[in-house]
Short mmCIF file of C-alpha atoms in Angstrom, two decimals:
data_model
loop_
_atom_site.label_atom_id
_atom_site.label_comp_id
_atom_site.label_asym_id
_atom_site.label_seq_id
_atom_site.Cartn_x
_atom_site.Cartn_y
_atom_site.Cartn_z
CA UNK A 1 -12.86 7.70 -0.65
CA UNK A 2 -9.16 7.37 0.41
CA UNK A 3 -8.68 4.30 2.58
CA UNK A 4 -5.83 2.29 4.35
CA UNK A 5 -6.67 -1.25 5.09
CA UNK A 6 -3.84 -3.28 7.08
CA UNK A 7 -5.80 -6.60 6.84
CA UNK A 8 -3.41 -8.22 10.16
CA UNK A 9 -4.43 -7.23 13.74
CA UNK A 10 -1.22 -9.16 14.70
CA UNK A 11 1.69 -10.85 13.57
CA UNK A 12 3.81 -13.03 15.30
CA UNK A 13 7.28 -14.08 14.82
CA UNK A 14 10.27 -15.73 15.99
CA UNK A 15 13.69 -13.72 16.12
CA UNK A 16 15.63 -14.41 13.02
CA UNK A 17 12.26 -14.65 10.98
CA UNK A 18 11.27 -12.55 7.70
CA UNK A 19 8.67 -10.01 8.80
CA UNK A 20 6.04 -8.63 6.17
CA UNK A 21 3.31 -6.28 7.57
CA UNK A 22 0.83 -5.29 5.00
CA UNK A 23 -0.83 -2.14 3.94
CA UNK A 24 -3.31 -1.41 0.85
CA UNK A 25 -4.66 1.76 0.28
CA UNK A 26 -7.30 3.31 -2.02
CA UNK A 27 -6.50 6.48 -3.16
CA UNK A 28 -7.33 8.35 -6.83
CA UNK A 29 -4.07 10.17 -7.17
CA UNK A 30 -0.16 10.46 -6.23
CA UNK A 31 -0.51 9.07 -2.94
CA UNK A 32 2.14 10.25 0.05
CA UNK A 33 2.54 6.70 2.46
CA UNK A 34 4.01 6.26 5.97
CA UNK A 35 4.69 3.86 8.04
CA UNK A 36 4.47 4.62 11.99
CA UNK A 37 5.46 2.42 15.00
CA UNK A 38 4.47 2.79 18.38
CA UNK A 39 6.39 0.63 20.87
CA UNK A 40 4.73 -0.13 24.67
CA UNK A 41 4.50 2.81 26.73
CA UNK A 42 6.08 5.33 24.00
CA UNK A 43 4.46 7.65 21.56
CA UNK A 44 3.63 7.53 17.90
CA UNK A 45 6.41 8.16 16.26
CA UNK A 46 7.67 7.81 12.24
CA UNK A 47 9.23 4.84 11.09
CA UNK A 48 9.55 5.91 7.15
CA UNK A 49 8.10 7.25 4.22
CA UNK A 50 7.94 6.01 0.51
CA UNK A 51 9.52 9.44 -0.71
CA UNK A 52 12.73 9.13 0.81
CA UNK A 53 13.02 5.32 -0.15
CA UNK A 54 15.27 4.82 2.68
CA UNK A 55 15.94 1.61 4.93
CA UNK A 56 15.10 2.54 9.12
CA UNK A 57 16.15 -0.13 11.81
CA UNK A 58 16.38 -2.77 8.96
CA UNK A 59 12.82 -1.99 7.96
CA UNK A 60 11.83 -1.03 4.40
CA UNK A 61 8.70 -0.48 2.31
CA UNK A 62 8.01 -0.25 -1.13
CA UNK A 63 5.21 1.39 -3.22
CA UNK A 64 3.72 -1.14 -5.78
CA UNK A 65 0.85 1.69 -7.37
CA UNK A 66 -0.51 -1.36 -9.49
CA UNK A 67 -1.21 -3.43 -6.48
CA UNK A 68 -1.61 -0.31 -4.32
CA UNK A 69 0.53 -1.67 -1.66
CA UNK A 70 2.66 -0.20 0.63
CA UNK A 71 3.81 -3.22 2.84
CA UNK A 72 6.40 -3.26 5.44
CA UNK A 73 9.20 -5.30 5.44
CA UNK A 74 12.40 -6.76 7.74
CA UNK A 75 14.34 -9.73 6.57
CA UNK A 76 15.28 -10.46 10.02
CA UNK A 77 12.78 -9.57 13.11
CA UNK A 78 14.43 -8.77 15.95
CA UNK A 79 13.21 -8.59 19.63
CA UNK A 80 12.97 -5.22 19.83
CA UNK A 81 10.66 -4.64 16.41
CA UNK A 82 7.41 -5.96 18.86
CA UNK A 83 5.53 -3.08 18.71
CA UNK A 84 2.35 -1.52 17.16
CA UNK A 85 2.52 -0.80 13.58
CA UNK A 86 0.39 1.91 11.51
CA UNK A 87 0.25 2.47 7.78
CA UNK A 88 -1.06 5.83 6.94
CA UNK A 89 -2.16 8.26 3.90
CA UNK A 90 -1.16 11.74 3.38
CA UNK A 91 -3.72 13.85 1.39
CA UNK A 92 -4.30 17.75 2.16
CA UNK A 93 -1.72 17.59 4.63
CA UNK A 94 -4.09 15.07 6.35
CA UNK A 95 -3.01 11.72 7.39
CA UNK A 96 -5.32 8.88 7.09
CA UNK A 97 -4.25 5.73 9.36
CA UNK A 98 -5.12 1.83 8.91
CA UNK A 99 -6.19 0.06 12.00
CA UNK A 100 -2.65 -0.78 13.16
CA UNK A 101 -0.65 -4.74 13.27
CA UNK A 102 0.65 -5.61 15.99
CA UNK A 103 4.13 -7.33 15.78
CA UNK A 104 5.07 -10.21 18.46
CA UNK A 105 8.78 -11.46 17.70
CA UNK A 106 9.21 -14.44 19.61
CA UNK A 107 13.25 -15.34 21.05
CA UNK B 1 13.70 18.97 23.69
CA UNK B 2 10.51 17.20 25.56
CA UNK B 3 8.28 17.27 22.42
CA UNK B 4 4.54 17.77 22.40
CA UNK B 5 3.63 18.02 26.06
CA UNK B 6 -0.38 17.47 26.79
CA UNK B 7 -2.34 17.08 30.04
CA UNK B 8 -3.84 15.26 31.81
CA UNK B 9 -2.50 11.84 30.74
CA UNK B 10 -5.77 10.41 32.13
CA UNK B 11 -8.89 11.60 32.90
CA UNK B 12 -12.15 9.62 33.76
CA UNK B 13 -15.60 11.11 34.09
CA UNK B 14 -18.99 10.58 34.41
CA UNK B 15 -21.05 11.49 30.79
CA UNK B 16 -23.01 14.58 30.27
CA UNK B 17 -19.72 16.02 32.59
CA UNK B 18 -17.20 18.68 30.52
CA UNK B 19 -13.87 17.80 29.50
CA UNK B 20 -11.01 19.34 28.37
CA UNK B 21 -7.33 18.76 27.19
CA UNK B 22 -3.96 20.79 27.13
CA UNK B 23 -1.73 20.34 23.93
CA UNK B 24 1.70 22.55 24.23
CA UNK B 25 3.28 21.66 20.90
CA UNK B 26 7.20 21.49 19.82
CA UNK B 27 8.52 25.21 19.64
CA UNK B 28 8.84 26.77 16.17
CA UNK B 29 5.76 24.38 15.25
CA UNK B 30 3.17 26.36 13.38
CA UNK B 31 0.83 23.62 12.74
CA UNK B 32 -1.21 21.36 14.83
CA UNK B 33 -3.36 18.63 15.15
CA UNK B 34 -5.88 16.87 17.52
CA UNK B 35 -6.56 13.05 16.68
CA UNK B 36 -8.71 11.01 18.63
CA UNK B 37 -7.90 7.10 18.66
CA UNK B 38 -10.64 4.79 19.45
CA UNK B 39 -9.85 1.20 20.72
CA UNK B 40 -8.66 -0.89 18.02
CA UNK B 41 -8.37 1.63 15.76
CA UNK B 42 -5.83 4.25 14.23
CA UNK B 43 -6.01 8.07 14.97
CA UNK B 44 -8.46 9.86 13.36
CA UNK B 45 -7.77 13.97 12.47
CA UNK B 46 -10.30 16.06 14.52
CA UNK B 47 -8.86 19.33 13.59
CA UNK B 48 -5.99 21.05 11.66
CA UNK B 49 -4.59 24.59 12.78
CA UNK B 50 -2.35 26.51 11.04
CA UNK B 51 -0.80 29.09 13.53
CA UNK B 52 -4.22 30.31 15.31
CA UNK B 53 -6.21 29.15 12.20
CA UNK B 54 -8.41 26.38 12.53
CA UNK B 55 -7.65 25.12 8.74
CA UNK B 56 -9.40 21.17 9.22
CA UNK B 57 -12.40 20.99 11.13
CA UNK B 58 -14.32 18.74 8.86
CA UNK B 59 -14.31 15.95 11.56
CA UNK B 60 -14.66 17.98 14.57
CA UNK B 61 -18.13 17.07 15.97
CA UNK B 62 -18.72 20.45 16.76
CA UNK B 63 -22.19 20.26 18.45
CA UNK B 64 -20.26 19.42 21.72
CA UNK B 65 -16.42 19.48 20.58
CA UNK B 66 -14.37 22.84 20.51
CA UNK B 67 -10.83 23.66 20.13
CA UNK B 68 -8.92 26.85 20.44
CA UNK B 69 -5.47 27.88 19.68
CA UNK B 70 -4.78 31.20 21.47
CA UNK B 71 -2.03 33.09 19.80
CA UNK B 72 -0.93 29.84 17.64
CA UNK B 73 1.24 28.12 20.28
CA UNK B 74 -0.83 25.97 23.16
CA UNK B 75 -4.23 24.53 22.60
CA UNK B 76 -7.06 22.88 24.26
CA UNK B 77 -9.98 20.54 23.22
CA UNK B 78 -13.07 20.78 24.94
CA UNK B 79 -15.69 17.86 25.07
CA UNK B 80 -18.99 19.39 26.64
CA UNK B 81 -21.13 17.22 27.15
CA UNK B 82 -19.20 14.10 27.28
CA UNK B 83 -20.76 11.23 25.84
CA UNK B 84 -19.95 7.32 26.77
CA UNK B 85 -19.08 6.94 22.74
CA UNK B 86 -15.97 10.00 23.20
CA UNK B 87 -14.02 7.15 25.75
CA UNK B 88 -10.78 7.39 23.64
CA UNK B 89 -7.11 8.53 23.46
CA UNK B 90 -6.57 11.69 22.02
CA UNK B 91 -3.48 12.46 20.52
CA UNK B 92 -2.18 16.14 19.80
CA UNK B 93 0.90 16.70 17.22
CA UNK B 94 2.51 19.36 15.60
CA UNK B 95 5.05 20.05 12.81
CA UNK B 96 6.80 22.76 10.59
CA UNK B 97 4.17 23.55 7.19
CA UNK B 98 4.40 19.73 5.16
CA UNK B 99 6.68 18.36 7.89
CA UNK B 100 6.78 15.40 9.84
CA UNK B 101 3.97 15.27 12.59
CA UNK B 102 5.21 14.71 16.23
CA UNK B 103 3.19 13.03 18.30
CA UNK B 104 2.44 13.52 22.20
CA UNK B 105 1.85 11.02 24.77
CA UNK B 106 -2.21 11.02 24.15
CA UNK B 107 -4.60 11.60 26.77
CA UNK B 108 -6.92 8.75 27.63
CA UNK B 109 -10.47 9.77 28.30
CA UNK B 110 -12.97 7.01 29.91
CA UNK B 111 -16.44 8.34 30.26
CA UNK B 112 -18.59 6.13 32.64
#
């Protein structure tokens, strides 16, 4: 069965730190990954995706099939990265979250 | 642009009481989804329309959850009767076919 696990409920930082939020998924095929971010009192909204291997608000994630990984990452947290973070799973045009990490960065 | 508009934002009702939610999705949108999001948890697909075509309905626990999508633009999620286990937030989005989904603000349903 296809699965996201993001093992952290939170993760808490100081500014200036290296952030790594971390996503495994279980999935027999090409899998399509996502990482989403909801900040306090906004709605869902997409942070990136592994096809367009780009970097968004410093943030970037890379697919490692062997490990089945997807984990997000940010060499330098910032204040405003606190938020809720989801990993999800496309299949079927379906998306399959994780639980969600919550990100603290600390001044 | 306001982006997927539902109502109400909140709602709070006793259980065995009927519920229901209004999703008004991004124009142009031809597909649509209802999530629900329990606490401490990520969304979880209910249903999947394609214009007025309920495509994804595997998870929709349809012995007291319906959803309609009159003439492929607005829907609305019914909950009849509610149970104490439906207290969630549920989440409508939409997108172009394969597209990004857009998410609304969620609706946040306590049953008591």
């Amino acid at each position: 069965a296809q699965r996201v696990t993001q093992p952290e409920k939170l993760l808490s930082v100081f500014k200036g730190a290296p952030v790594e939020l971390k996503c495994n998924y279980s999935y027999s095929g090409s899998p399509e990954l996502f990482w989403y971010v909801q900040y306090s009192r906004q709605r869902l909204q997409l942070l990136l995706r592994h096809i367009s291997r780009e970097s968004i608000k410093g943030f970037t994630a890379d697919l490692n099939k062997g490990e089945t990984s997807f984990h997000l990452k940010k060499p330098f947290a910032q204040e405003e990265d606190s938020a809720m973070y989801y990993c999800a799973l496309e299949r079927a045009d379906k998306l399959i979250f994780g639980t969600g990490t919550r990100l603290q960065v600390f001044p | 642009e306001a982006g997927v508009v539902q109502s109400p934002r909140y709602k709070i009702i006793e259980k065995k009481q009927p519920v229901a939610f209004w999703c008004n999705p991004i124009s142009g949108h031809n597909t649509l989804y209802w999530y629900r999001q329990n606490l401490g948890q990520g969304p979880e697909l209910l249903i999947r329309y394609e214009n007025e075509e309920a495509v994804d309905d595997s998870q929709l626990p349809k012995d007291r959850f319906s959803a309609e999508r009159l003439k492929g633009v607005d829907s609305t999620l019914k909950i009849q009767p509610a149970e104490l286990g439906d207290s969630a937030v549920y989440l409508c989005a939409s997108s172009l076919v394969g597209d990004e989904q857009y998410f609304g603000p969620g609706t946040r349903l306590t049953v008591t």
